[in-house]
Structures are given as structure tokens and as C-alpha cells.
mmCIF file of N, CA and C in Angstrom:
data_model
loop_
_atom_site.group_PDB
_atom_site.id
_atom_site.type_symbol
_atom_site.label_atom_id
_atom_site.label_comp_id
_atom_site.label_asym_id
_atom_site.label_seq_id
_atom_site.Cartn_x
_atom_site.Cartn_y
_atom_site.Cartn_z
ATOM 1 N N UNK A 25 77.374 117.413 100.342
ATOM 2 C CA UNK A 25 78.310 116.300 100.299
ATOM 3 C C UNK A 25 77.523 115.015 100.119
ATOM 4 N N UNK A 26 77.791 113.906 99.056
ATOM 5 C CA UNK A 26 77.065 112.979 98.705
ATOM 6 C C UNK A 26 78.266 111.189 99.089
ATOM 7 N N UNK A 27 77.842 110.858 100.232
ATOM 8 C CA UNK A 27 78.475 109.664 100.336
ATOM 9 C C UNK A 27 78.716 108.432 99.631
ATOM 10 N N UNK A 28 79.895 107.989 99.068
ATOM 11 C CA UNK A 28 79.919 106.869 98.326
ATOM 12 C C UNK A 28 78.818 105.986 98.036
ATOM 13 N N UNK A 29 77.747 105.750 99.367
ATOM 14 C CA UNK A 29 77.166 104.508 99.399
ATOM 15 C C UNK A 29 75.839 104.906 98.763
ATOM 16 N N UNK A 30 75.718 106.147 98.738
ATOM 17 C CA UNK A 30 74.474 106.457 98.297
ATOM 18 C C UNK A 30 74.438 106.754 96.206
ATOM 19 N N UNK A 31 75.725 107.153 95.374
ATOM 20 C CA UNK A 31 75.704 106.653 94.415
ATOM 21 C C UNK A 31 75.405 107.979 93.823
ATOM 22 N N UNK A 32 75.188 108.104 92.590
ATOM 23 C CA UNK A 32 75.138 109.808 91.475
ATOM 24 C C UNK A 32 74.025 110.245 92.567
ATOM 25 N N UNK A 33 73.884 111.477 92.468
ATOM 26 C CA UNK A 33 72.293 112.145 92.413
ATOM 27 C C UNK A 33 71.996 112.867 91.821
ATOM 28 N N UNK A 34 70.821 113.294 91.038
ATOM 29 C CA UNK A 34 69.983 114.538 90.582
ATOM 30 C C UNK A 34 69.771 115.021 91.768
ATOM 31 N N UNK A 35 69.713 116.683 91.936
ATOM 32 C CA UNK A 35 69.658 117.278 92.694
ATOM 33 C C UNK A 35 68.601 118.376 92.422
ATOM 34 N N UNK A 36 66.992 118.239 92.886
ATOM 35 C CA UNK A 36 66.007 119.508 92.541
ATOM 36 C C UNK A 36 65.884 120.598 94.039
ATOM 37 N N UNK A 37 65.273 121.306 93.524
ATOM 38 C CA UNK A 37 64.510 122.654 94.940
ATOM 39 C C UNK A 37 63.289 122.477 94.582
ATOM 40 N N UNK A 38 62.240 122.878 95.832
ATOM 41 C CA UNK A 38 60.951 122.633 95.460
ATOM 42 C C UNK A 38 60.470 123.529 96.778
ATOM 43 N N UNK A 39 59.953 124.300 96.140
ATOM 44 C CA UNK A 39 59.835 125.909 96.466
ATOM 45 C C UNK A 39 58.358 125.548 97.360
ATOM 46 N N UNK A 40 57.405 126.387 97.465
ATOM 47 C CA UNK A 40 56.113 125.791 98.539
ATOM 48 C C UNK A 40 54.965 125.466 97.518
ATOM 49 N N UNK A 41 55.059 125.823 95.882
ATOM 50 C CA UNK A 41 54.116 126.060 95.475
ATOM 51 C C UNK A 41 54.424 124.110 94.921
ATOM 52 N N UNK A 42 55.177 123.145 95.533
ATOM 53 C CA UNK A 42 55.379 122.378 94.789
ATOM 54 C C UNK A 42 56.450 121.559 93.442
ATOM 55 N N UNK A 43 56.226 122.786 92.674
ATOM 56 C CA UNK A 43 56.905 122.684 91.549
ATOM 57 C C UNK A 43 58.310 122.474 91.563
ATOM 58 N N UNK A 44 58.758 121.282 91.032
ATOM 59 C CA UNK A 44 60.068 121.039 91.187
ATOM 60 C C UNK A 44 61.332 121.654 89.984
ATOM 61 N N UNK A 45 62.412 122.187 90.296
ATOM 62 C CA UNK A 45 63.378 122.237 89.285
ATOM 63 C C UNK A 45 64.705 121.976 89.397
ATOM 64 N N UNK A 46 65.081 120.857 88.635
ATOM 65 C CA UNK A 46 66.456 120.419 88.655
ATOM 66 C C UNK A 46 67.320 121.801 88.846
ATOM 67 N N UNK A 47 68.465 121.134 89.947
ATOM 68 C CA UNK A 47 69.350 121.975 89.980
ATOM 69 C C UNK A 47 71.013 121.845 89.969
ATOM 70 N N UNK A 48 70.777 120.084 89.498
ATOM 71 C CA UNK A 48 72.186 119.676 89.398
ATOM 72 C C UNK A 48 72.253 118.054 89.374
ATOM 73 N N UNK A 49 73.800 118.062 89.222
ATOM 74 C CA UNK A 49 74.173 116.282 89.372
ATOM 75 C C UNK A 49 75.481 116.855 90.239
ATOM 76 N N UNK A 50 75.410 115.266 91.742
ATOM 77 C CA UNK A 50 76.671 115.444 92.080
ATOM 78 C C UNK A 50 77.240 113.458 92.043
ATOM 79 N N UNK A 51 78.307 113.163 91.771
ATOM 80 C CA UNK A 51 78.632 112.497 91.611
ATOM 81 C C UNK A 51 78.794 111.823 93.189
ATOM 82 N N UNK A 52 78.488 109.712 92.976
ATOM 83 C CA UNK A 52 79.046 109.022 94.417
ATOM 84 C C UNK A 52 80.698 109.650 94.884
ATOM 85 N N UNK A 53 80.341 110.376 96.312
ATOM 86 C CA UNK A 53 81.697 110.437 97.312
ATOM 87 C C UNK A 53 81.770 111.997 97.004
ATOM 88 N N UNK A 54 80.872 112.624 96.245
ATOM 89 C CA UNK A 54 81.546 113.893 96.037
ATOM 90 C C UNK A 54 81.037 115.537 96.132
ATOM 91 N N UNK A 55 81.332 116.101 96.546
ATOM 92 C CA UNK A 55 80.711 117.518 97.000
ATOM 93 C C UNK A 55 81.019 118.454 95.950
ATOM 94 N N UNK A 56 79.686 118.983 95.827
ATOM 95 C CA UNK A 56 79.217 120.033 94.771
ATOM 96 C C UNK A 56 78.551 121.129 95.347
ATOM 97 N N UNK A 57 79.096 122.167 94.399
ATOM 98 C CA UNK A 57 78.094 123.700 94.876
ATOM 99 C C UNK A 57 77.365 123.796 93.691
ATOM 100 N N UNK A 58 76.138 124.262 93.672
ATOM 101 C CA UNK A 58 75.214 123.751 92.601
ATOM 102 C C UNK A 58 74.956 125.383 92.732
ATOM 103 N N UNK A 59 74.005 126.166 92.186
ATOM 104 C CA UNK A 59 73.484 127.023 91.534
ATOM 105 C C UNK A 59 72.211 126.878 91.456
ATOM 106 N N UNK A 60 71.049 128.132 91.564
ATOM 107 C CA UNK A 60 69.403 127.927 90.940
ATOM 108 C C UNK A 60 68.939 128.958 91.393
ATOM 109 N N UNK A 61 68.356 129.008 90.171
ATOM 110 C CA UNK A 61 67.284 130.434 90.636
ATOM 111 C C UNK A 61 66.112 130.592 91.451
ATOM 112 N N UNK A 62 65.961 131.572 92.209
ATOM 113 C CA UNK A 62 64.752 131.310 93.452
ATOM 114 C C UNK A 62 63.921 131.864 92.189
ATOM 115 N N UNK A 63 62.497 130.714 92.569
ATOM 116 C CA UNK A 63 61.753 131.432 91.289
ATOM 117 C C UNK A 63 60.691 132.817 92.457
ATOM 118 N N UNK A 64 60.654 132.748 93.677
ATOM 119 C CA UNK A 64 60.282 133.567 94.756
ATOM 120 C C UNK A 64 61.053 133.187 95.943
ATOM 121 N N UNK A 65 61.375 133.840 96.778
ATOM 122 C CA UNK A 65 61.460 133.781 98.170
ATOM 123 C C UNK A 65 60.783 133.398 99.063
ATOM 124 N N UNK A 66 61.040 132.415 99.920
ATOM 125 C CA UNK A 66 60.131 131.155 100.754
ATOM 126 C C UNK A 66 61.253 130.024 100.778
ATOM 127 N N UNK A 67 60.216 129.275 101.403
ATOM 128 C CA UNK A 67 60.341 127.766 102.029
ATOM 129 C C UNK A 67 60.831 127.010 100.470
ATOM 130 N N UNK A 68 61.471 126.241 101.123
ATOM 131 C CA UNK A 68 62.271 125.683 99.670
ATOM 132 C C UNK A 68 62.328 123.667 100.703
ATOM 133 N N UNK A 69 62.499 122.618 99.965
ATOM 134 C CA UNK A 69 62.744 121.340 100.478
ATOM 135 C C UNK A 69 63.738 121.179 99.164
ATOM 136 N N UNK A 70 64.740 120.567 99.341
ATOM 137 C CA UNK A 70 65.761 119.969 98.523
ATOM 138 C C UNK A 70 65.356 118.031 98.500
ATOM 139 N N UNK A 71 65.397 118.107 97.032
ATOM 140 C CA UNK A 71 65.454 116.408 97.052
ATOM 141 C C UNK A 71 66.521 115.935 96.116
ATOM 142 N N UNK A 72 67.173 114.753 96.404
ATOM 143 C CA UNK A 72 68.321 114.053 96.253
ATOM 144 C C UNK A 72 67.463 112.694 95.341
ATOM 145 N N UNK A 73 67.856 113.068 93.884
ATOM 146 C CA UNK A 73 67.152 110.768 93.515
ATOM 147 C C UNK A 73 68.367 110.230 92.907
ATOM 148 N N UNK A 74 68.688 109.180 93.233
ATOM 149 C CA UNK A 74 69.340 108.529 92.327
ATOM 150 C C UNK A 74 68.544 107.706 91.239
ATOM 151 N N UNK A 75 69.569 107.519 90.767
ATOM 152 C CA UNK A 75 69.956 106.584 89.403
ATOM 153 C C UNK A 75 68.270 105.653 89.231
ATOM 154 N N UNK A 76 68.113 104.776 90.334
ATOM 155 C CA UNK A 76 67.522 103.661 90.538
ATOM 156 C C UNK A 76 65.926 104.498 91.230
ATOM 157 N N UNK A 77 66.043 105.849 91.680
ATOM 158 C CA UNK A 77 64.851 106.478 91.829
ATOM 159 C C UNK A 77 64.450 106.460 93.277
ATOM 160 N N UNK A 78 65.215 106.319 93.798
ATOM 161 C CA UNK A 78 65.033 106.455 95.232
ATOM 162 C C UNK A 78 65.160 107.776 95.611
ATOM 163 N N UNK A 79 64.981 108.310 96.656
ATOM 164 C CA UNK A 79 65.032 109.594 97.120
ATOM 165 C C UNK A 79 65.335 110.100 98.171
ATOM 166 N N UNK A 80 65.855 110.972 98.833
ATOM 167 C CA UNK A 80 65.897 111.943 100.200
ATOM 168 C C UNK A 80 65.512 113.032 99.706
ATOM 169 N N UNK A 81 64.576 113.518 100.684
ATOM 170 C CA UNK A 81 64.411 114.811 101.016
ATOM 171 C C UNK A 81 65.125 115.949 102.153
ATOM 172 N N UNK A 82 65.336 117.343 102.128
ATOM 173 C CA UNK A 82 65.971 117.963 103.254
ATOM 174 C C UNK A 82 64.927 118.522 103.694
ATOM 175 N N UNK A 83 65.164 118.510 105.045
ATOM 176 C CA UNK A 83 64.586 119.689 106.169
ATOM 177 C C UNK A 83 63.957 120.677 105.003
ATOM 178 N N UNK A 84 62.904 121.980 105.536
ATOM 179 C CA UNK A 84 62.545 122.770 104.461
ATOM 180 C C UNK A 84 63.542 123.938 105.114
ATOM 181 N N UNK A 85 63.903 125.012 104.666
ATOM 182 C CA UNK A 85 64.563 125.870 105.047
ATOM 183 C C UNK A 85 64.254 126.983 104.103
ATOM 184 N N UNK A 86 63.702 127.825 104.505
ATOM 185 C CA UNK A 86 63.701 129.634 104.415
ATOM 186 C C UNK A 86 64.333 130.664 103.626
ATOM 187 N N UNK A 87 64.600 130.614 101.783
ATOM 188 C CA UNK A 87 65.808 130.879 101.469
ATOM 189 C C UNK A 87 64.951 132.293 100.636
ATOM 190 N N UNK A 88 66.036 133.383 100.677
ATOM 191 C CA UNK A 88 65.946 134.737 100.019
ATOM 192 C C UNK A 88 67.214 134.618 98.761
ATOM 193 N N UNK A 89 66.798 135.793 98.278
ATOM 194 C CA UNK A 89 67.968 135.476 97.184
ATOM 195 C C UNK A 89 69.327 136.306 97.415
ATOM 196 N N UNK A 90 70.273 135.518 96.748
ATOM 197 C CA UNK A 90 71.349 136.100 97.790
ATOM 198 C C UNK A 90 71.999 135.160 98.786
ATOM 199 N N UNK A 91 71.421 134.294 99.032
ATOM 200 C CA UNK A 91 71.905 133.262 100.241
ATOM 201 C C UNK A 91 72.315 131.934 99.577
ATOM 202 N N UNK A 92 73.279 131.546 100.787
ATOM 203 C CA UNK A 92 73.811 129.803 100.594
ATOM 204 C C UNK A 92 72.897 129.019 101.174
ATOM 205 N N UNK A 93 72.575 128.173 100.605
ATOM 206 C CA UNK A 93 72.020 126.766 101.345
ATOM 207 C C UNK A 93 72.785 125.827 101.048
ATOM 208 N N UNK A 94 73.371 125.420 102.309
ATOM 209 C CA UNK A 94 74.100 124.018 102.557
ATOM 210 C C UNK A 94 73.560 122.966 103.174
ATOM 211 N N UNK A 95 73.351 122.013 102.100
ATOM 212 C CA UNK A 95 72.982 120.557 102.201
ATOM 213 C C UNK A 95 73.986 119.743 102.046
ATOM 214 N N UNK A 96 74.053 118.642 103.666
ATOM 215 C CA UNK A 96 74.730 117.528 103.467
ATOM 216 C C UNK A 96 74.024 116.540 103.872
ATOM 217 N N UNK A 97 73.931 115.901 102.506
ATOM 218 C CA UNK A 97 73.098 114.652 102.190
ATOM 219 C C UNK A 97 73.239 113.594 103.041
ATOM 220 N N UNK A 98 74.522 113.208 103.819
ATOM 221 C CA UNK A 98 74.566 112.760 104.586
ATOM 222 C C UNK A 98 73.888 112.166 106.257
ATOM 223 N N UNK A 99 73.885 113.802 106.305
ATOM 224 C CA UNK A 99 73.417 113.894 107.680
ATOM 225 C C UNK A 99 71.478 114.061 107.911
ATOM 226 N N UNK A 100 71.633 114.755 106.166
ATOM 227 C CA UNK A 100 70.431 115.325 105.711
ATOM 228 C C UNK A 100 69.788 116.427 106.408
ATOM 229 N N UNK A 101 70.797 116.979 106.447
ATOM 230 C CA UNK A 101 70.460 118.547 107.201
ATOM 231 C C UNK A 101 70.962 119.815 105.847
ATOM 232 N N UNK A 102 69.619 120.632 105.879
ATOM 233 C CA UNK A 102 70.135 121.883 104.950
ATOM 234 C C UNK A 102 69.889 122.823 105.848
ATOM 235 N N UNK A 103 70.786 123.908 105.818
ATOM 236 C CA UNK A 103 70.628 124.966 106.543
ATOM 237 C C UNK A 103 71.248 126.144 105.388
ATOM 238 N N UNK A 104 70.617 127.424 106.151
ATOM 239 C CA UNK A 104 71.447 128.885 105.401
ATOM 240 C C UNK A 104 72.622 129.124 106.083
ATOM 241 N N UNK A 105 73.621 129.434 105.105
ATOM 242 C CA UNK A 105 75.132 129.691 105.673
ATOM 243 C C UNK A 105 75.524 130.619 105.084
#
């Protein structure tokens, strides 16, 4: 979920080895389920940039394939659900 005040975001995963890969756009005020391929199983950090290049990062969280990860940008908590 992406709060009005914070504006579009690109949305990447960035697995442990670093390497980042886009995994979406969610629009200001609005919640998206995005999609991406685990390129391995591991530690994953989600980052949020807008427009202007600013950034958040999430918690790292533990993902296999097969699983949800829910990030709300908000609170800036991702967890498996």
C-alpha cells in the first residue's frame, strides 16, 4: 500500500547477491500486487524510489518460491503471508 504523500513508485527486490530487479509501478494512494521472479531463494530487501529518486527500503525478509510478500510502504514493514 503506497500513501498519497509519498507519490508514484518503482518498485525493485534485491535478493543478497545485491543485484537489483524492477518489479513494478504502484501509483500515489494506491495498492498493488506486483509479481517477480525469485532469481534463488534467500533474503530479499524491497526498495520503493520515486519520481524525484528518493527511496525506502523494507525490512529483509526470507522468501522461497511460492510465497507472498506483503509490503506496506507505509508502515514499512514486509513480511511473508
Amino acid at each position: 500500500e503506497n500513501s498519497a504523500e509519498i507519490g508514484a513508485l518503482s518498485i525493485y527486490a534485491i535478493p543478497d547477491n545485491g543485484v537489483r530487479s524492477f518489479v513494478g509501478h504502484v501509483g500515489a494512494g494506491q495498492t498493488a500486487r506486483l509479481q517477480f521472479r525469485l532469481s534463488s531463494p534467500g533474503a530479499y530487501r524491497f526498495v520503493a524510489e520515486t519520481l524525484g529518486g528518493g527511496e525506502r527500503a523494507s525490512n529483509e525478509v526470507f522468501v522461497a518460491p511460492g510465497e507472498t510478500v506483503e509490503w506496506d510502504i507505509n508502515s514499512n514493514i514486509a513480511a511473508i503471508t
